[in-house]
PDB file of C-alpha atoms and ligand atoms in Angstrom:
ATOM      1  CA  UNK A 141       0.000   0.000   0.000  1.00  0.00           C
ATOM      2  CA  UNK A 142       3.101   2.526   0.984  1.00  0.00           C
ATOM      3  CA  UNK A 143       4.796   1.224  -2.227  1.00  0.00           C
ATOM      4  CA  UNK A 144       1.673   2.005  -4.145  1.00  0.00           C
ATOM      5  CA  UNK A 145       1.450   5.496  -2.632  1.00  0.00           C
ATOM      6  CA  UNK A 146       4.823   6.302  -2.856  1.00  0.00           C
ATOM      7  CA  UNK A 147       4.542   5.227  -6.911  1.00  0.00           C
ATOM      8  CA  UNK A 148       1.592   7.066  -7.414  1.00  0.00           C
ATOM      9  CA  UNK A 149       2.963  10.252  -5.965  1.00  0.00           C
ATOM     10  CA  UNK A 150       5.887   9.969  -7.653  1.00  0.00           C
ATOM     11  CA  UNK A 151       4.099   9.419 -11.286  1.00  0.00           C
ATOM     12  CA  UNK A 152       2.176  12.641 -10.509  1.00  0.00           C
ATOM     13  CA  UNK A 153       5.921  14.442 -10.069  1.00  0.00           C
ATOM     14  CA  UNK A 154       6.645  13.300 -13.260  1.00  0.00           C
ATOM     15  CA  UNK A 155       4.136  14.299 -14.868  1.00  0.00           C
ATOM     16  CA  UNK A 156       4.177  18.034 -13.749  1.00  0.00           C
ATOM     17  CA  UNK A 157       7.442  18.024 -14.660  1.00  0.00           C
ATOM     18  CA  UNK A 158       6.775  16.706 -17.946  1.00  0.00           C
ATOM     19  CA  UNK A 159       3.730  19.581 -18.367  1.00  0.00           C
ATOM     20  CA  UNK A 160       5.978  22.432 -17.596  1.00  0.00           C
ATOM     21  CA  UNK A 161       9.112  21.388 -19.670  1.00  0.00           C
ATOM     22  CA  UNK A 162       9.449  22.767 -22.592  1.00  0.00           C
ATOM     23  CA  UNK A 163      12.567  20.324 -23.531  1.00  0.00           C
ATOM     24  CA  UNK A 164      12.573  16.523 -23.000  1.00  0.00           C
ATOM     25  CA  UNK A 165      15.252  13.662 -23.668  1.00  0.00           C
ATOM     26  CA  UNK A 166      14.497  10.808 -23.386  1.00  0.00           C
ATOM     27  CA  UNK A 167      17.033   7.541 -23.442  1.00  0.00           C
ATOM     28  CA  UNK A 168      15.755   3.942 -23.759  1.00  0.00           C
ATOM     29  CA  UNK A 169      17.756   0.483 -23.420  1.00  0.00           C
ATOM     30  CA  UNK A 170      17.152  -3.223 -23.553  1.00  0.00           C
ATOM     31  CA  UNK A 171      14.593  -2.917 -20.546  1.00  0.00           C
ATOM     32  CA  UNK A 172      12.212  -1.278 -22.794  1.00  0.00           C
ATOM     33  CA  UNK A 173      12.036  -4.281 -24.942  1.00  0.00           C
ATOM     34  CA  UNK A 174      11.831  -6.564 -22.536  1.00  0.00           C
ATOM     35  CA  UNK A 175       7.959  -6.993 -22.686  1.00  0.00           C
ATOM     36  CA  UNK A 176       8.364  -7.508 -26.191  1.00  0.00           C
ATOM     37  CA  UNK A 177      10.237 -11.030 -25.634  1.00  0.00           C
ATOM     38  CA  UNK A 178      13.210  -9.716 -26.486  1.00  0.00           C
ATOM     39  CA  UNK A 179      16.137 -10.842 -23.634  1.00  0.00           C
ATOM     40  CA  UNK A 180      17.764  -8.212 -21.803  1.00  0.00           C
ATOM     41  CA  UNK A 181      21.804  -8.067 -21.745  1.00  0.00           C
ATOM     42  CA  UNK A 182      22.236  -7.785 -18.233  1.00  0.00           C
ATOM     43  CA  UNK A 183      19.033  -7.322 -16.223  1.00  0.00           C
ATOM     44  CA  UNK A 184      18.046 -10.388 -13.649  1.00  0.00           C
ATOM     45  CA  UNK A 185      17.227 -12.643 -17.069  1.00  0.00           C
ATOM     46  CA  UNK A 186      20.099 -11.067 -18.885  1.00  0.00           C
ATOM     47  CA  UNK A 187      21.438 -12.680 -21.722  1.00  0.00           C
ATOM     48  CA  UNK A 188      25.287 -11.899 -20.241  1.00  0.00           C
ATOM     49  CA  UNK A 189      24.712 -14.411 -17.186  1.00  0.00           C
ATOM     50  CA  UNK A 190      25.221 -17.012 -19.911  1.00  0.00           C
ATOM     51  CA  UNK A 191      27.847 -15.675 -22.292  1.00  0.00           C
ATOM     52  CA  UNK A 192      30.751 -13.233 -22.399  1.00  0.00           C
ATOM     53  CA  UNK A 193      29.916 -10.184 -24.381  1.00  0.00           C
ATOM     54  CA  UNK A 194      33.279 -10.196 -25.564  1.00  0.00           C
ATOM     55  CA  UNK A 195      33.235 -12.736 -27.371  1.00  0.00           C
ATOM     56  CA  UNK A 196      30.090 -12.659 -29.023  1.00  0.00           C
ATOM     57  CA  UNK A 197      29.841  -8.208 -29.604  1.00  0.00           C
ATOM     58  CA  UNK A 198      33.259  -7.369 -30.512  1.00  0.00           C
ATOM     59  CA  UNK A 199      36.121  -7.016 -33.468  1.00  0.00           C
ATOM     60  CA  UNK A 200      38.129  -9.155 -32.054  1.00  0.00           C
ATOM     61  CA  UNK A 201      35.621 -12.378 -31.374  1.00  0.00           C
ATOM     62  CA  UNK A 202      34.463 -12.029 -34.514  1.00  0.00           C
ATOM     63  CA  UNK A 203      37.731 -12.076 -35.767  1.00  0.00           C
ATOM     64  CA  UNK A 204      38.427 -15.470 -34.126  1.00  0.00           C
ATOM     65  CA  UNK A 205      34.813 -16.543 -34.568  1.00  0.00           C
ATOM     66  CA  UNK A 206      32.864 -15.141 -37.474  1.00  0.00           C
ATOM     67  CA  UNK A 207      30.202 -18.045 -37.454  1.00  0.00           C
ATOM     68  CA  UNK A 208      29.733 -18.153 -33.882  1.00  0.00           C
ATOM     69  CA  UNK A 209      28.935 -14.304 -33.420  1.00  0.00           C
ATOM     70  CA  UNK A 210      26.636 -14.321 -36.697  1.00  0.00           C
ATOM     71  CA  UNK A 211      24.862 -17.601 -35.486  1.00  0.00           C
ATOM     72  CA  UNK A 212      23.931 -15.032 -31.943  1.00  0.00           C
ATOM     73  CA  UNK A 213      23.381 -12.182 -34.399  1.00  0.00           C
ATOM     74  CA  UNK A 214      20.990 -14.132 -36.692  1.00  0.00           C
ATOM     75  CA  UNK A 215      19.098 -16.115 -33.584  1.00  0.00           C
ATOM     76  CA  UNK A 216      18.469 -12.746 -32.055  1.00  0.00           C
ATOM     77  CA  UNK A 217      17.097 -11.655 -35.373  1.00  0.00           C
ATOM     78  CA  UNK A 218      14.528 -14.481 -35.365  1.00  0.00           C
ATOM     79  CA  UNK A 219      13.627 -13.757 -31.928  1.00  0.00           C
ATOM     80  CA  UNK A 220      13.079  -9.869 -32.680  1.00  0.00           C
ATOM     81  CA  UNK A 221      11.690 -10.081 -36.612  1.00  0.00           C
ATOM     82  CA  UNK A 222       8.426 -11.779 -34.362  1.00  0.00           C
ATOM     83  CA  UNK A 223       8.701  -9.025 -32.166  1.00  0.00           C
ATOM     84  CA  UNK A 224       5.663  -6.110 -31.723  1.00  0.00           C
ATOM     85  CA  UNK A 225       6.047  -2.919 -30.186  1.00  0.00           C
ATOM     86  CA  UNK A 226       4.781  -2.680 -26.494  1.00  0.00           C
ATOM     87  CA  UNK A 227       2.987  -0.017 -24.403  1.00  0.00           C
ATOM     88  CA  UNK A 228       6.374   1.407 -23.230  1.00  0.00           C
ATOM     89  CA  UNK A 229       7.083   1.883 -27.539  1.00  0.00           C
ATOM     90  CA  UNK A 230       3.829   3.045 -28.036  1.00  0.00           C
ATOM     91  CA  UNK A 231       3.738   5.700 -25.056  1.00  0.00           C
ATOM     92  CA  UNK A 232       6.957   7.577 -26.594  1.00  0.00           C
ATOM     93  CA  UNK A 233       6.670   7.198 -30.493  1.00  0.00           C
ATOM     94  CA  UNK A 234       3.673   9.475 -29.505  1.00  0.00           C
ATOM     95  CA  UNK A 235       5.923  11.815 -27.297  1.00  0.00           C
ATOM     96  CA  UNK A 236       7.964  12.073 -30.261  1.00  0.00           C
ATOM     97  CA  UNK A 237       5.771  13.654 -31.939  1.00  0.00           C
ATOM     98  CA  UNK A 238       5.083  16.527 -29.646  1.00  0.00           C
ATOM     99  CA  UNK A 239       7.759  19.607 -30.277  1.00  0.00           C
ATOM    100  CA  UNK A 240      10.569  19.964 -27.936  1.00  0.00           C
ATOM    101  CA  UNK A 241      11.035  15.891 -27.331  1.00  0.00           C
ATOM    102  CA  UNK A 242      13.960  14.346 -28.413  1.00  0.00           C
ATOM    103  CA  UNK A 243      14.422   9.910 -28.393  1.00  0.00           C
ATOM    104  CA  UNK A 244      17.925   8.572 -27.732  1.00  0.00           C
ATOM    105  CA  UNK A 245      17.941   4.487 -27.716  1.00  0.00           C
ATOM    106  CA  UNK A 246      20.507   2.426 -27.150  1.00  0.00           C
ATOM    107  CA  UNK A 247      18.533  -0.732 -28.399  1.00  0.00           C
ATOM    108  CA  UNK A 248      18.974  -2.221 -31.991  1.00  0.00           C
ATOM    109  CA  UNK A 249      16.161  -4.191 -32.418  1.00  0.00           C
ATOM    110  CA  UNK A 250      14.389  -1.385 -34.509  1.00  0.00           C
ATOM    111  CA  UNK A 251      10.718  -1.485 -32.320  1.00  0.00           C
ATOM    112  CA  UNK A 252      10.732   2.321 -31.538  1.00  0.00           C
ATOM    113  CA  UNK A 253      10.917   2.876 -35.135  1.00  0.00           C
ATOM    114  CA  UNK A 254       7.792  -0.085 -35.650  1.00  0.00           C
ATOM    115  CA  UNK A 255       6.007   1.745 -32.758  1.00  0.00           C
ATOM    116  CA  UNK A 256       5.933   4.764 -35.046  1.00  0.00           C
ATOM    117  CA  UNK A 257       8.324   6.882 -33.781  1.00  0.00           C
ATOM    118  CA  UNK A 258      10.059   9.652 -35.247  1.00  0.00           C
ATOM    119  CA  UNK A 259      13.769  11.284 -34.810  1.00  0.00           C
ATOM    120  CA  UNK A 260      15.336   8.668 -33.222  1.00  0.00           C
ATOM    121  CA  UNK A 261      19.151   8.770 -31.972  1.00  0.00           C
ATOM    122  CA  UNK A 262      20.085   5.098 -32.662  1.00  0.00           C
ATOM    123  CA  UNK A 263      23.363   5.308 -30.516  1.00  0.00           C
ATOM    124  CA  UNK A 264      24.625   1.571 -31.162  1.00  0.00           C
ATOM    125  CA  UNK A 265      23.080   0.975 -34.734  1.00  0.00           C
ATOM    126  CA  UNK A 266      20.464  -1.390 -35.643  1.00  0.00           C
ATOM    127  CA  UNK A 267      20.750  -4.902 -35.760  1.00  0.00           C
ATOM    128  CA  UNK A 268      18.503  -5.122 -39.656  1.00  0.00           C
ATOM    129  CA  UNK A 269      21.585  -3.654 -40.726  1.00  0.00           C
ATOM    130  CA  UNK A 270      24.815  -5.031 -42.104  1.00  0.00           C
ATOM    131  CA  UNK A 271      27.912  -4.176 -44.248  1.00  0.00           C
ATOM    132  CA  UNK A 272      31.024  -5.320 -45.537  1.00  0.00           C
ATOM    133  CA  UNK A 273      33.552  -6.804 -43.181  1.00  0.00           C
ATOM    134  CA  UNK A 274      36.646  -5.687 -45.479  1.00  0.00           C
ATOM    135  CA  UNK A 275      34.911  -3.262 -46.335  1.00  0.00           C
ATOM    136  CA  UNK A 276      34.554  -3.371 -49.805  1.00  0.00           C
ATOM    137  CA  UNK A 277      33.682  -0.172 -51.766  1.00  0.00           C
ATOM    138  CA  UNK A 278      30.568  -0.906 -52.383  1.00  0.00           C
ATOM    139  CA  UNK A 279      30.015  -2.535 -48.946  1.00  0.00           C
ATOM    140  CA  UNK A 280      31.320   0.651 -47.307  1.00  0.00           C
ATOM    141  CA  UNK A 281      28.217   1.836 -45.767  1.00  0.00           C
ATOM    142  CA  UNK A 282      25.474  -0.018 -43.530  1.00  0.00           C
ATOM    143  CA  UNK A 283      22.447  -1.104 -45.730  1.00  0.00           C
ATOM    144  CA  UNK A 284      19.437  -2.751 -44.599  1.00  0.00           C
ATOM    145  CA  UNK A 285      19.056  -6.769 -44.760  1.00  0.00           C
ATOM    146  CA  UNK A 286      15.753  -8.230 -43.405  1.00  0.00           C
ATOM    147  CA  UNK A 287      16.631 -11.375 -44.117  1.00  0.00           C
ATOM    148  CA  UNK A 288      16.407 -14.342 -41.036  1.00  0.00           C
ATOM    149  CA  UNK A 289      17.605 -16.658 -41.050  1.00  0.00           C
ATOM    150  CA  UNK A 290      20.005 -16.415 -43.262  1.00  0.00           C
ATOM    151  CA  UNK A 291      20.506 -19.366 -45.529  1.00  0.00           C
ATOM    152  CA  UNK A 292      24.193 -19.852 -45.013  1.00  0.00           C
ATOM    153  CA  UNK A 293      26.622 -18.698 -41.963  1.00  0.00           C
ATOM    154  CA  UNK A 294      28.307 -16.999 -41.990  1.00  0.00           C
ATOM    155  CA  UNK A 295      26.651 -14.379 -44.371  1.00  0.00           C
ATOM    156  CA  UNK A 296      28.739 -13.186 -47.391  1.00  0.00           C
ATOM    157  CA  UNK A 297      28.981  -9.232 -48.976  1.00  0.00           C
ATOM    158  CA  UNK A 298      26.697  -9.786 -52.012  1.00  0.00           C
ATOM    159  CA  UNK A 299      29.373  -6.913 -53.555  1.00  0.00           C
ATOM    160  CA  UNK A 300      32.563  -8.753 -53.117  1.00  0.00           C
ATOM    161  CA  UNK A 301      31.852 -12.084 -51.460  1.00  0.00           C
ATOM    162  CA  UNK A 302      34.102 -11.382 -48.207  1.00  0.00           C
ATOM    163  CA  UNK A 303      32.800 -11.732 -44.498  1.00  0.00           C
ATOM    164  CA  UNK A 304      29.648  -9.410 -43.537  1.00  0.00           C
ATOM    165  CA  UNK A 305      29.185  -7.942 -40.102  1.00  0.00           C
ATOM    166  CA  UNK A 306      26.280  -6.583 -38.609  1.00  0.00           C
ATOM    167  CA  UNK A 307      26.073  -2.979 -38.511  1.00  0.00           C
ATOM    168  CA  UNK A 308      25.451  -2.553 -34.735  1.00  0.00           C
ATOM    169  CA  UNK A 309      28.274  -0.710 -32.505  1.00  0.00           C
ATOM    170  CA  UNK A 310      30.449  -3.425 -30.800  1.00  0.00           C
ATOM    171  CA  UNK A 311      32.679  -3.776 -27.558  1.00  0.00           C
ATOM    172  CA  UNK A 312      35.258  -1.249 -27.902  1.00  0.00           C
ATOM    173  CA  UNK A 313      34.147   0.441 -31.151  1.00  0.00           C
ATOM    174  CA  UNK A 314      33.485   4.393 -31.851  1.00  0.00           C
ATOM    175  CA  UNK A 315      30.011   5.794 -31.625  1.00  0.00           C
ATOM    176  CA  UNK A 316      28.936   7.657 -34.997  1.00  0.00           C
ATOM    177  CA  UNK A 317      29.783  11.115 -34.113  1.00  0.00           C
ATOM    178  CA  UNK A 318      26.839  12.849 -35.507  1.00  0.00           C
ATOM    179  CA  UNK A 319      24.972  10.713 -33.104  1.00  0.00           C
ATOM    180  CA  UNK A 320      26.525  11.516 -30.254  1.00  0.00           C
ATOM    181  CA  UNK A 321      26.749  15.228 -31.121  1.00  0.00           C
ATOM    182  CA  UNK A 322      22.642  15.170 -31.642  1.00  0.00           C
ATOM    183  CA  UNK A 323      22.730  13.040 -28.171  1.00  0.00           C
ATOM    184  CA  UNK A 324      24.668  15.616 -26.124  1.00  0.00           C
ATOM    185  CA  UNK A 325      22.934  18.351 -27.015  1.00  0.00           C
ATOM    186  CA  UNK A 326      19.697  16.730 -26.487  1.00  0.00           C
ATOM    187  CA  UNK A 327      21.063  16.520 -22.597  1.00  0.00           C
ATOM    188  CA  UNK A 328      20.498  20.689 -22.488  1.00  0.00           C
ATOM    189  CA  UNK A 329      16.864  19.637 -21.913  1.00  0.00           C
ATOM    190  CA  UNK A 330      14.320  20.233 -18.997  1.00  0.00           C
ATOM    191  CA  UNK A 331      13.759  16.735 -18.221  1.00  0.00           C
ATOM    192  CA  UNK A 332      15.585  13.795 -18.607  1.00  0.00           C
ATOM    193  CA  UNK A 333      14.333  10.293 -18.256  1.00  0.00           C
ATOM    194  CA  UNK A 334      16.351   7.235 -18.495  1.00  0.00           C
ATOM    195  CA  UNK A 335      14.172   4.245 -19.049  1.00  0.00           C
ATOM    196  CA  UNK A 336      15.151   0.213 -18.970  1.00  0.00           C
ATOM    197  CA  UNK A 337      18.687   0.480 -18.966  1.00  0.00           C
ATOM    198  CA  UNK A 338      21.710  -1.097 -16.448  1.00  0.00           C
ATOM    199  CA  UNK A 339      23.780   2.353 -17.592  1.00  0.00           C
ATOM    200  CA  UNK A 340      26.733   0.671 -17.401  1.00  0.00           C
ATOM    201  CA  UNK A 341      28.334   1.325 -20.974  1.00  0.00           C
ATOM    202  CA  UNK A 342      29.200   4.668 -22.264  1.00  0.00           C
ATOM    203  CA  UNK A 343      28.879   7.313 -23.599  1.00  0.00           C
ATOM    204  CA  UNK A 344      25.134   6.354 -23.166  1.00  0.00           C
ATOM    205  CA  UNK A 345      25.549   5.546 -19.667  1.00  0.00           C
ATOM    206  CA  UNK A 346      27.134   9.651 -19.309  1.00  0.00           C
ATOM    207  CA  UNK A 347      24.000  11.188 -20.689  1.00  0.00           C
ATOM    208  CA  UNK A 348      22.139  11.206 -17.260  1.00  0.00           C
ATOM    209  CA  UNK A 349      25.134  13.133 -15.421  1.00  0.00           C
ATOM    210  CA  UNK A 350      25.409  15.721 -18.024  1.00  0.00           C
ATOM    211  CA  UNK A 351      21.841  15.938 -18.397  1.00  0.00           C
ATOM    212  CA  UNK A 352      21.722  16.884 -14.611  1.00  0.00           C
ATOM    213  CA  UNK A 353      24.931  19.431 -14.782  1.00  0.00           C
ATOM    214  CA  UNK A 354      22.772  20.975 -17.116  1.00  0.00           C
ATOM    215  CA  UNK A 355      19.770  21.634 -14.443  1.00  0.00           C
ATOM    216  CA  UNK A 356      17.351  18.962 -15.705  1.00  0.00           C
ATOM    217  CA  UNK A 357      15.267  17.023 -13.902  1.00  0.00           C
ATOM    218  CA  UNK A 358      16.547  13.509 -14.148  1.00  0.00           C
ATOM    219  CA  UNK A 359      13.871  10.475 -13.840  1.00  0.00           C
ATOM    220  CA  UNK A 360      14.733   7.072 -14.240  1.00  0.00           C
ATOM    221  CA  UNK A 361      12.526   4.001 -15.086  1.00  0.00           C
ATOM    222  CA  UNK A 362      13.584   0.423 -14.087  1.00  0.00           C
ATOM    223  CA  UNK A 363      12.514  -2.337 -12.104  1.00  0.00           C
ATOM    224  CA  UNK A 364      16.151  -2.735 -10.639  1.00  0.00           C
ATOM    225  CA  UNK A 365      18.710  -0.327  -8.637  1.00  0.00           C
ATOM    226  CA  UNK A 366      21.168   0.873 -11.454  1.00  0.00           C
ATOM    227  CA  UNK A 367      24.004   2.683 -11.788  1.00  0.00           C
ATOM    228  CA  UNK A 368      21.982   5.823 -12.040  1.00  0.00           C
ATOM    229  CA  UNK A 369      19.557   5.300  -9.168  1.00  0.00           C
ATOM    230  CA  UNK A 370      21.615   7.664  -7.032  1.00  0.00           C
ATOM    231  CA  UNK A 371      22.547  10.209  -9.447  1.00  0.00           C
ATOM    232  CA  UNK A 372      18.403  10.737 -10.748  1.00  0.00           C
ATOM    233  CA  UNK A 373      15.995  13.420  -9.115  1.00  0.00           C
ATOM    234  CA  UNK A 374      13.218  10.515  -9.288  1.00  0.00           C
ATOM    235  CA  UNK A 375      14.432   6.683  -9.117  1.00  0.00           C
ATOM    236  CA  UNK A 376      10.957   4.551 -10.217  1.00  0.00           C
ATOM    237  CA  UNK A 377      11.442   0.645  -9.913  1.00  0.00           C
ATOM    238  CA  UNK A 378       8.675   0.161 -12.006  1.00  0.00           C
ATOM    239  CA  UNK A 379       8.269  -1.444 -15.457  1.00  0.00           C
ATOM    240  CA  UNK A 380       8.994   0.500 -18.060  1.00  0.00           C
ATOM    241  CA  UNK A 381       5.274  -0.528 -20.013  1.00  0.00           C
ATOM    242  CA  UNK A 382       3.491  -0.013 -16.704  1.00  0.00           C
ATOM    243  CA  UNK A 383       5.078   2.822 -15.706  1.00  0.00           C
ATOM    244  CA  UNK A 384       4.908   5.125 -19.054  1.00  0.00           C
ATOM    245  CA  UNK A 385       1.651   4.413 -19.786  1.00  0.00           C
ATOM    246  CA  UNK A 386       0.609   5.481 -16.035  1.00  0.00           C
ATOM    247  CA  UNK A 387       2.646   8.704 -16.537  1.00  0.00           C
ATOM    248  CA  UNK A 388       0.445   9.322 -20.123  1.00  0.00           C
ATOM    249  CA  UNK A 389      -2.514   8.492 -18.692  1.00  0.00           C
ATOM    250  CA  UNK A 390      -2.020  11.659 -16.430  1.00  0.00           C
ATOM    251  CA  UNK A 391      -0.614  14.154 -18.504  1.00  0.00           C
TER     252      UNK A 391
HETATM  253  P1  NAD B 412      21.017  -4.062 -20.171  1.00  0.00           P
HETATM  254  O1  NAD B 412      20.619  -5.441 -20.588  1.00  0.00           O
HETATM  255  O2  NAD B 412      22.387  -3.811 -19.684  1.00  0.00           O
HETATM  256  O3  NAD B 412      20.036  -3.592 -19.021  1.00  0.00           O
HETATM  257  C1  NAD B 412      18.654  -3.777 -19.126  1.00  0.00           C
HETATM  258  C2  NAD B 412      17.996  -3.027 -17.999  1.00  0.00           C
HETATM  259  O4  NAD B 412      16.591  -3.111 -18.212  1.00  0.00           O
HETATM  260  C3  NAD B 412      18.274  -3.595 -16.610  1.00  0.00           C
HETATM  261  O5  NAD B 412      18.685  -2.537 -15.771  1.00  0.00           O
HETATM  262  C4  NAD B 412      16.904  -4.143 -16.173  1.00  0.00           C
HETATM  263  O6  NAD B 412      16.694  -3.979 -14.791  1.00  0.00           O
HETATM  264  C5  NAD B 412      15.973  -3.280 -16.959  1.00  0.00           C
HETATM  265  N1  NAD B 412      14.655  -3.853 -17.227  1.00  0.00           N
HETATM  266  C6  NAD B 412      14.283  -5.163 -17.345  1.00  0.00           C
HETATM  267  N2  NAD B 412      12.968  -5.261 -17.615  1.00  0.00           N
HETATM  268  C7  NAD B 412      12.493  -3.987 -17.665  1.00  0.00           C
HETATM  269  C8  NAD B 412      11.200  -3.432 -17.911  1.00  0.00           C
HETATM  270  N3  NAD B 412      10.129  -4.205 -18.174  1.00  0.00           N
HETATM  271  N4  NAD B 412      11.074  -2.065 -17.886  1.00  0.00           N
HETATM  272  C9  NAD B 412      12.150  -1.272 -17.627  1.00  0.00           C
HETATM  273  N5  NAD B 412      13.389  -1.751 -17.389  1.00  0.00           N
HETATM  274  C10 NAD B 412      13.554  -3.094 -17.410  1.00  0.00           C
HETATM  275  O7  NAD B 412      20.609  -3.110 -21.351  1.00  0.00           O
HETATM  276  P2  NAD B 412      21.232  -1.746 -21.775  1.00  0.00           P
HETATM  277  O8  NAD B 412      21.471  -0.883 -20.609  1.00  0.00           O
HETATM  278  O9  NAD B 412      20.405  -1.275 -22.896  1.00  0.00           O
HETATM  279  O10 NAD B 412      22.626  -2.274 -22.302  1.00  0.00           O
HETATM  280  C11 NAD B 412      23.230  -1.640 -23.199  1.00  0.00           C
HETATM  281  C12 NAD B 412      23.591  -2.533 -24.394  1.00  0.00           C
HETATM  282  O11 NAD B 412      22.767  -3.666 -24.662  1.00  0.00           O
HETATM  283  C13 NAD B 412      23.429  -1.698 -25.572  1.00  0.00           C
HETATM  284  O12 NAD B 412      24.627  -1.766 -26.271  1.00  0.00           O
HETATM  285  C14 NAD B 412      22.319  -2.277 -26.412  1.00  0.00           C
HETATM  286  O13 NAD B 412      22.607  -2.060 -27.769  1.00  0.00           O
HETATM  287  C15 NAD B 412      22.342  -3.682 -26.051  1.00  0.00           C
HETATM  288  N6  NAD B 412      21.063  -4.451 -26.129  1.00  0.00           N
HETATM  289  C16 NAD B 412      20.039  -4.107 -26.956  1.00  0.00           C
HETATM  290  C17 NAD B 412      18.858  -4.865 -26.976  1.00  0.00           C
HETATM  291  C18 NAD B 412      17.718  -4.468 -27.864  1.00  0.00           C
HETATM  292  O14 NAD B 412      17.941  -3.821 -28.882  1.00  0.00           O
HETATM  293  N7  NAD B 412      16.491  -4.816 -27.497  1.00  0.00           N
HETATM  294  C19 NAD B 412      18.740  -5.994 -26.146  1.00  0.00           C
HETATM  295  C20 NAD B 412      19.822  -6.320 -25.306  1.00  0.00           C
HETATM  296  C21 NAD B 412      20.950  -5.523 -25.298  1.00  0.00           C
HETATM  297 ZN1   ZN B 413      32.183  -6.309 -49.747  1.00  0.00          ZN
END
């Protein structure tokens, strides 16, 4: 009943804070997908408590192991081509489309964009992309590959025949810098909410704290005590689906 209070209370915060902002950011992770049966890396299910990340999400595993990281690439790609869009999608594809609110995901599974959503800051690519591993000239830049499963592992550049590699952001690798210029500046906002992720890996995980040196109002959404529980204005261990469509329903 206290919990249920204290929730409540804290959703109306949020939402008066939300009604007098005139800027919003807004930064999603895994979490948010969750609901839509698509695993989490490092939540209490967490795909991570059974594999090294390492291995599987960097240059140099799939340098040793170029079949082993695409058959995790294309298995997740199963799992999320079945995927829908959940509340928590559908809740801020329509914020998106009110002036003044910017989306910053670090997810790759492309469901804010099914939900409808518009300007998105994909920080760590999207897994329905690939390119070429060499890369090729051709192959030089991401383009968009729906198919899964792929017929043969791993998948070849249909330009040149070498290795492909799926055009997500791995262990270790750069950010695209127009993203993370378009990112930062979205943290000179009003409010700041960081929804369904552990905020462990940066830059992404860095938004929050700049956010807040820049006098927002920080919120965070998560079931779990993260990284950023102590650093936000509002910590609510809530889902992410329950939780944003409570805060809408009140605006
Ligand atoms: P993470 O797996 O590290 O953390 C997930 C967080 O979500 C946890 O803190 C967990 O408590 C929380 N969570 C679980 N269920 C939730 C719910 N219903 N509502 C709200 N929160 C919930 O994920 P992350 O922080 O996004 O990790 C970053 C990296 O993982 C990124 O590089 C991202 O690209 C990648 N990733 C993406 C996807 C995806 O695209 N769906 C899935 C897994 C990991
Ligand atoms: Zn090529």
């Amino acid at each position: 009943m206290v919990r249920q209070l204290q929730m409540t209370d804290q959703i109306s915060a949020v939402a008066d804070a939300l009604r007098r902002a005139r800027t919003i950011a807004a930064m999603t992770g895994a979490g948010v997908s969750a609901a839509s049966g698509i695993p989490t890396f490092r939540g209490a299910d967490g795909l991570w408590k059974k594999t090294r990340p390492e291995l599987l999400a960097s240059r140099e595993g799939f340098e040793q192991d170029p079949r082993l990281v695409w058959e995790w690439y294309d298995w997740r790609r199963q799992v999320i081509r079945d995927a829908r869009p959940n509340p928590a999608h559908d809740v801020l594809a329509a914020w998106t489309r009110q002036p003044g609110f910017t989306l910053i995901t670090q997810n790759v599974d492309g469901l804010h964009e099914k939900a409808g959503a518009e300007r998105l800051i994909r920080l760590h690519g999207s897994i329905w992309h690939v390119r070429c591993w060499q890369p090729c000239d051709a192959g030089r830049r991401d383009w968009r590959d729906d198919t899964a499963p792929f017929p043969a592992l791993p998948p070849r550049c249909p330009h040149c025949g070498a290795l492909m590699r799926p055009g997500v952001v791995w262990f270790g690798e750069n950010l695209d810098t127009e993203d993370v210029a378009a990112a930062t500046a979205a943290t000179r906002c009003d409010v700041f909410l960081t929804i369904g992720t552990s905020s462990v890996v940066y830059p992404a995980a860095g938004l929050v704290g700049q956010a807040r040196g820049h006098g927002a109002t920080t919120i965070e959404i998560n079931p779990e005590v993260t990284e950023a529980s102590d650093e936000v204005d509002i910590a609510i261990r809530g889902k992410a689906e329950d939780v944003l469509v409570a805060i809408d329903a009140v605006l």
